[in-house]
Short mmCIF file of N, CA and C in Angstrom, two decimals:
data_model
loop_
_atom_site.label_atom_id
_atom_site.label_comp_id
_atom_site.label_asym_id
_atom_site.label_seq_id
_atom_site.Cartn_x
_atom_site.Cartn_y
_atom_site.Cartn_z
N UNK A 1 -16.47 0.13 16.45
CA UNK A 1 -15.11 -0.06 16.10
C UNK A 1 -14.61 -1.35 16.15
N UNK A 2 -13.58 -1.86 15.70
CA UNK A 2 -13.13 -3.20 15.63
C UNK A 2 -11.91 -3.15 16.61
N UNK A 3 -12.09 -3.80 17.62
CA UNK A 3 -11.21 -4.17 18.86
C UNK A 3 -9.74 -4.63 18.34
N UNK A 4 -9.82 -5.32 17.22
CA UNK A 4 -8.41 -5.90 16.72
C UNK A 4 -7.57 -5.02 15.94
N UNK A 5 -8.07 -3.73 15.73
CA UNK A 5 -7.23 -2.90 14.63
C UNK A 5 -6.09 -2.69 15.17
N UNK A 6 -5.88 -2.19 16.68
CA UNK A 6 -4.43 -1.85 17.25
C UNK A 6 -3.69 -3.14 16.78
N UNK A 7 -4.16 -4.19 17.24
CA UNK A 7 -3.24 -5.56 17.12
C UNK A 7 -2.81 -5.84 15.51
N UNK A 8 -3.54 -5.36 14.65
CA UNK A 8 -3.29 -5.40 13.15
C UNK A 8 -2.28 -4.45 13.04
N UNK A 9 -2.23 -3.43 13.45
CA UNK A 9 -1.43 -2.21 13.15
C UNK A 9 0.16 -2.53 13.40
N UNK A 10 0.00 -3.23 14.79
CA UNK A 10 1.32 -3.67 15.69
C UNK A 10 1.67 -4.82 14.75
N UNK A 11 1.17 -5.76 14.00
CA UNK A 11 1.39 -7.00 13.31
C UNK A 11 2.07 -6.56 12.20
N UNK A 12 1.26 -5.76 11.34
CA UNK A 12 1.89 -4.80 10.07
C UNK A 12 3.15 -4.23 10.46
N UNK A 13 3.27 -3.45 11.61
CA UNK A 13 4.77 -2.81 11.79
C UNK A 13 5.61 -3.79 12.03
N UNK A 14 5.32 -4.84 12.86
CA UNK A 14 6.37 -5.78 12.81
C UNK A 14 6.73 -6.55 11.57
N UNK A 15 5.85 -6.52 10.82
CA UNK A 15 6.01 -7.35 9.56
C UNK A 15 7.23 -6.45 8.68
N UNK A 16 6.55 -5.21 8.61
CA UNK A 16 7.65 -4.06 7.84
C UNK A 16 8.79 -4.11 8.43
N UNK A 17 8.94 -4.17 9.79
CA UNK A 17 10.36 -4.16 10.58
C UNK A 17 11.22 -5.04 10.06
N UNK A 18 10.61 -6.45 9.92
CA UNK A 18 11.19 -7.73 9.60
C UNK A 18 11.69 -7.59 8.20
N UNK A 19 10.92 -7.23 7.21
CA UNK A 19 11.36 -7.11 5.79
C UNK A 19 12.71 -6.02 5.54
N UNK A 20 12.40 -4.96 6.43
CA UNK A 20 13.46 -4.03 6.33
C UNK A 20 14.70 -4.55 6.70
N UNK A 21 14.86 -5.29 7.89
CA UNK A 21 15.89 -5.81 8.51
C UNK A 21 16.67 -6.97 7.65
N UNK A 22 15.95 -7.81 7.02
CA UNK A 22 16.25 -8.83 5.98
C UNK A 22 16.85 -8.14 4.83
N UNK A 23 16.23 -7.03 4.43
CA UNK A 23 16.59 -6.37 3.21
C UNK A 23 18.16 -5.72 3.60
N UNK A 24 18.13 -5.09 4.76
CA UNK A 24 19.43 -4.42 5.08
C UNK A 24 20.64 -5.63 5.29
N UNK A 25 20.19 -6.86 5.81
CA UNK A 25 20.92 -7.80 6.01
C UNK A 25 21.66 -8.29 4.79
N UNK A 26 20.67 -8.61 3.87
CA UNK A 26 20.90 -9.12 2.60
C UNK A 26 22.11 -8.15 1.83
N UNK A 27 21.82 -6.86 1.92
CA UNK A 27 22.61 -5.69 1.37
C UNK A 27 24.04 -5.72 1.95
N UNK A 28 24.22 -5.97 2.98
CA UNK A 28 25.44 -6.06 3.84
C UNK A 28 26.29 -7.46 3.33
N UNK A 29 25.49 -8.53 3.11
CA UNK A 29 25.86 -9.66 2.81
C UNK A 29 26.48 -9.65 1.19
N UNK A 30 25.77 -8.70 0.54
CA UNK A 30 26.11 -8.77 -0.66
C UNK A 30 27.26 -7.90 -0.87
N UNK A 31 27.41 -6.90 -0.29
CA UNK A 31 28.38 -6.07 -0.21
C UNK A 31 29.88 -6.66 0.25
N UNK A 32 29.71 -7.71 1.29
CA UNK A 32 30.94 -8.32 1.84
C UNK A 32 31.25 -9.46 0.89
N UNK A 33 30.47 -10.10 0.17
CA UNK A 33 30.58 -11.01 -0.99
C UNK A 33 31.17 -10.73 -2.24
N UNK A 34 31.22 -9.37 -2.43
CA UNK A 34 31.86 -8.86 -3.74
C UNK A 34 33.13 -7.99 -3.34
N UNK A 35 33.99 -8.39 -2.22
CA UNK A 35 34.89 -7.51 -1.93
C UNK A 35 36.13 -7.53 -2.80
N UNK A 36 36.26 -8.49 -3.85
CA UNK A 36 37.30 -8.53 -5.06
C UNK A 36 36.96 -7.80 -5.99
N UNK A 37 35.64 -6.95 -6.14
CA UNK A 37 35.33 -6.36 -7.15
C UNK A 37 34.68 -4.89 -6.75
N UNK A 38 35.62 -4.11 -6.62
CA UNK A 38 35.23 -2.87 -5.70
C UNK A 38 33.99 -1.88 -6.64
N UNK A 39 33.91 -2.11 -7.92
CA UNK A 39 32.86 -1.45 -8.52
C UNK A 39 31.54 -2.00 -8.34
N UNK A 40 31.48 -3.38 -8.38
CA UNK A 40 30.17 -3.98 -7.94
C UNK A 40 29.70 -3.90 -6.67
N UNK A 41 30.69 -3.94 -5.93
CA UNK A 41 30.41 -3.54 -4.28
C UNK A 41 29.83 -2.25 -4.25
N UNK A 42 30.39 -1.16 -4.82
CA UNK A 42 29.75 0.24 -4.91
C UNK A 42 28.41 0.13 -5.35
N UNK A 43 28.21 -0.70 -6.40
CA UNK A 43 26.70 -0.70 -6.95
C UNK A 43 25.77 -1.47 -6.20
N UNK A 44 26.22 -2.47 -5.44
CA UNK A 44 25.37 -3.06 -4.66
C UNK A 44 25.14 -2.21 -3.39
N UNK A 45 25.88 -1.42 -2.82
CA UNK A 45 25.62 -0.71 -1.79
C UNK A 45 24.79 0.43 -1.98
N UNK A 46 24.76 0.99 -3.31
CA UNK A 46 23.88 2.41 -3.48
C UNK A 46 22.84 1.85 -4.26
N UNK A 47 22.69 0.73 -4.95
CA UNK A 47 21.39 0.53 -5.88
C UNK A 47 20.03 0.48 -4.82
N UNK A 48 19.98 -0.30 -3.83
CA UNK A 48 18.83 -0.40 -3.01
C UNK A 48 18.36 1.07 -2.35
N UNK A 49 19.18 1.86 -1.82
CA UNK A 49 18.42 3.44 -1.33
C UNK A 49 18.03 4.10 -2.69
N UNK A 50 18.95 3.89 -3.90
CA UNK A 50 18.32 4.80 -4.96
C UNK A 50 16.94 4.21 -5.48
N UNK A 51 16.83 2.85 -5.58
CA UNK A 51 15.77 2.40 -6.01
C UNK A 51 14.40 2.65 -5.06
N UNK A 52 14.51 2.67 -3.81
CA UNK A 52 13.46 3.08 -2.62
C UNK A 52 13.21 4.64 -2.98
N UNK A 53 14.30 5.51 -3.26
CA UNK A 53 14.06 6.71 -3.45
C UNK A 53 13.25 6.90 -4.56
N UNK A 54 13.37 6.31 -5.71
CA UNK A 54 12.79 6.37 -7.02
C UNK A 54 11.45 5.93 -6.81
N UNK A 55 11.15 4.81 -6.11
CA UNK A 55 9.80 4.34 -5.99
C UNK A 55 8.96 5.17 -5.04
N UNK A 56 9.60 5.95 -4.01
CA UNK A 56 8.75 6.68 -3.18
C UNK A 56 8.47 7.89 -3.96
N UNK A 57 9.29 8.35 -4.83
CA UNK A 57 8.94 9.66 -5.59
C UNK A 57 8.05 9.58 -6.54
N UNK A 58 8.19 8.19 -7.33
CA UNK A 58 6.95 7.87 -8.24
C UNK A 58 5.66 7.63 -7.65
N UNK A 59 5.72 7.07 -6.37
CA UNK A 59 4.56 6.59 -5.36
C UNK A 59 3.68 8.23 -5.27
N UNK A 60 4.46 8.96 -4.68
CA UNK A 60 4.01 10.28 -4.33
C UNK A 60 3.48 10.70 -5.66
N UNK A 61 4.22 11.00 -6.63
CA UNK A 61 3.81 11.69 -7.88
C UNK A 61 2.49 11.05 -8.33
N UNK A 62 2.39 9.70 -8.49
CA UNK A 62 0.96 9.35 -8.59
C UNK A 62 -0.05 9.56 -7.69
N UNK A 63 -0.07 9.39 -6.38
CA UNK A 63 -0.93 9.80 -5.51
C UNK A 63 -1.14 11.12 -5.45
N UNK A 64 -0.28 12.30 -5.24
CA UNK A 64 -0.39 13.56 -4.77
C UNK A 64 0.54 14.24 -5.44
N UNK A 65 0.31 14.68 -6.92
CA UNK A 65 1.49 15.25 -7.74
C UNK A 65 1.65 16.67 -7.29
N UNK A 66 0.74 17.29 -6.44
CA UNK A 66 1.09 18.88 -5.91
C UNK A 66 1.90 18.81 -4.78
N UNK A 67 2.30 17.58 -4.28
CA UNK A 67 3.04 17.59 -3.02
C UNK A 67 4.52 17.60 -3.19
N UNK A 68 4.81 17.37 -4.62
CA UNK A 68 6.30 17.41 -4.79
C UNK A 68 6.52 18.40 -5.68
N UNK A 69 5.60 19.18 -6.19
CA UNK A 69 5.97 20.34 -7.04
C UNK A 69 5.71 19.94 -8.55
N UNK A 70 6.00 20.99 -9.39
CA UNK A 70 5.85 20.70 -10.68
C UNK A 70 7.09 21.33 -11.44
#
């Protein structure tokens, strides 16, 4: 067994957490920057979760189609 495997997993987890935090901060920044345009503000707030949901559904459909039903 490789003794550095747990350290690699921790590093990967920390990297994912950092990316998620930066993405969330960018989303809030964009939402606040568009205060004079409510439609654009709504689109900025809703687009990231929708894209993530669509990506995850597509990924699961490619990897294991039987897990999401037909």
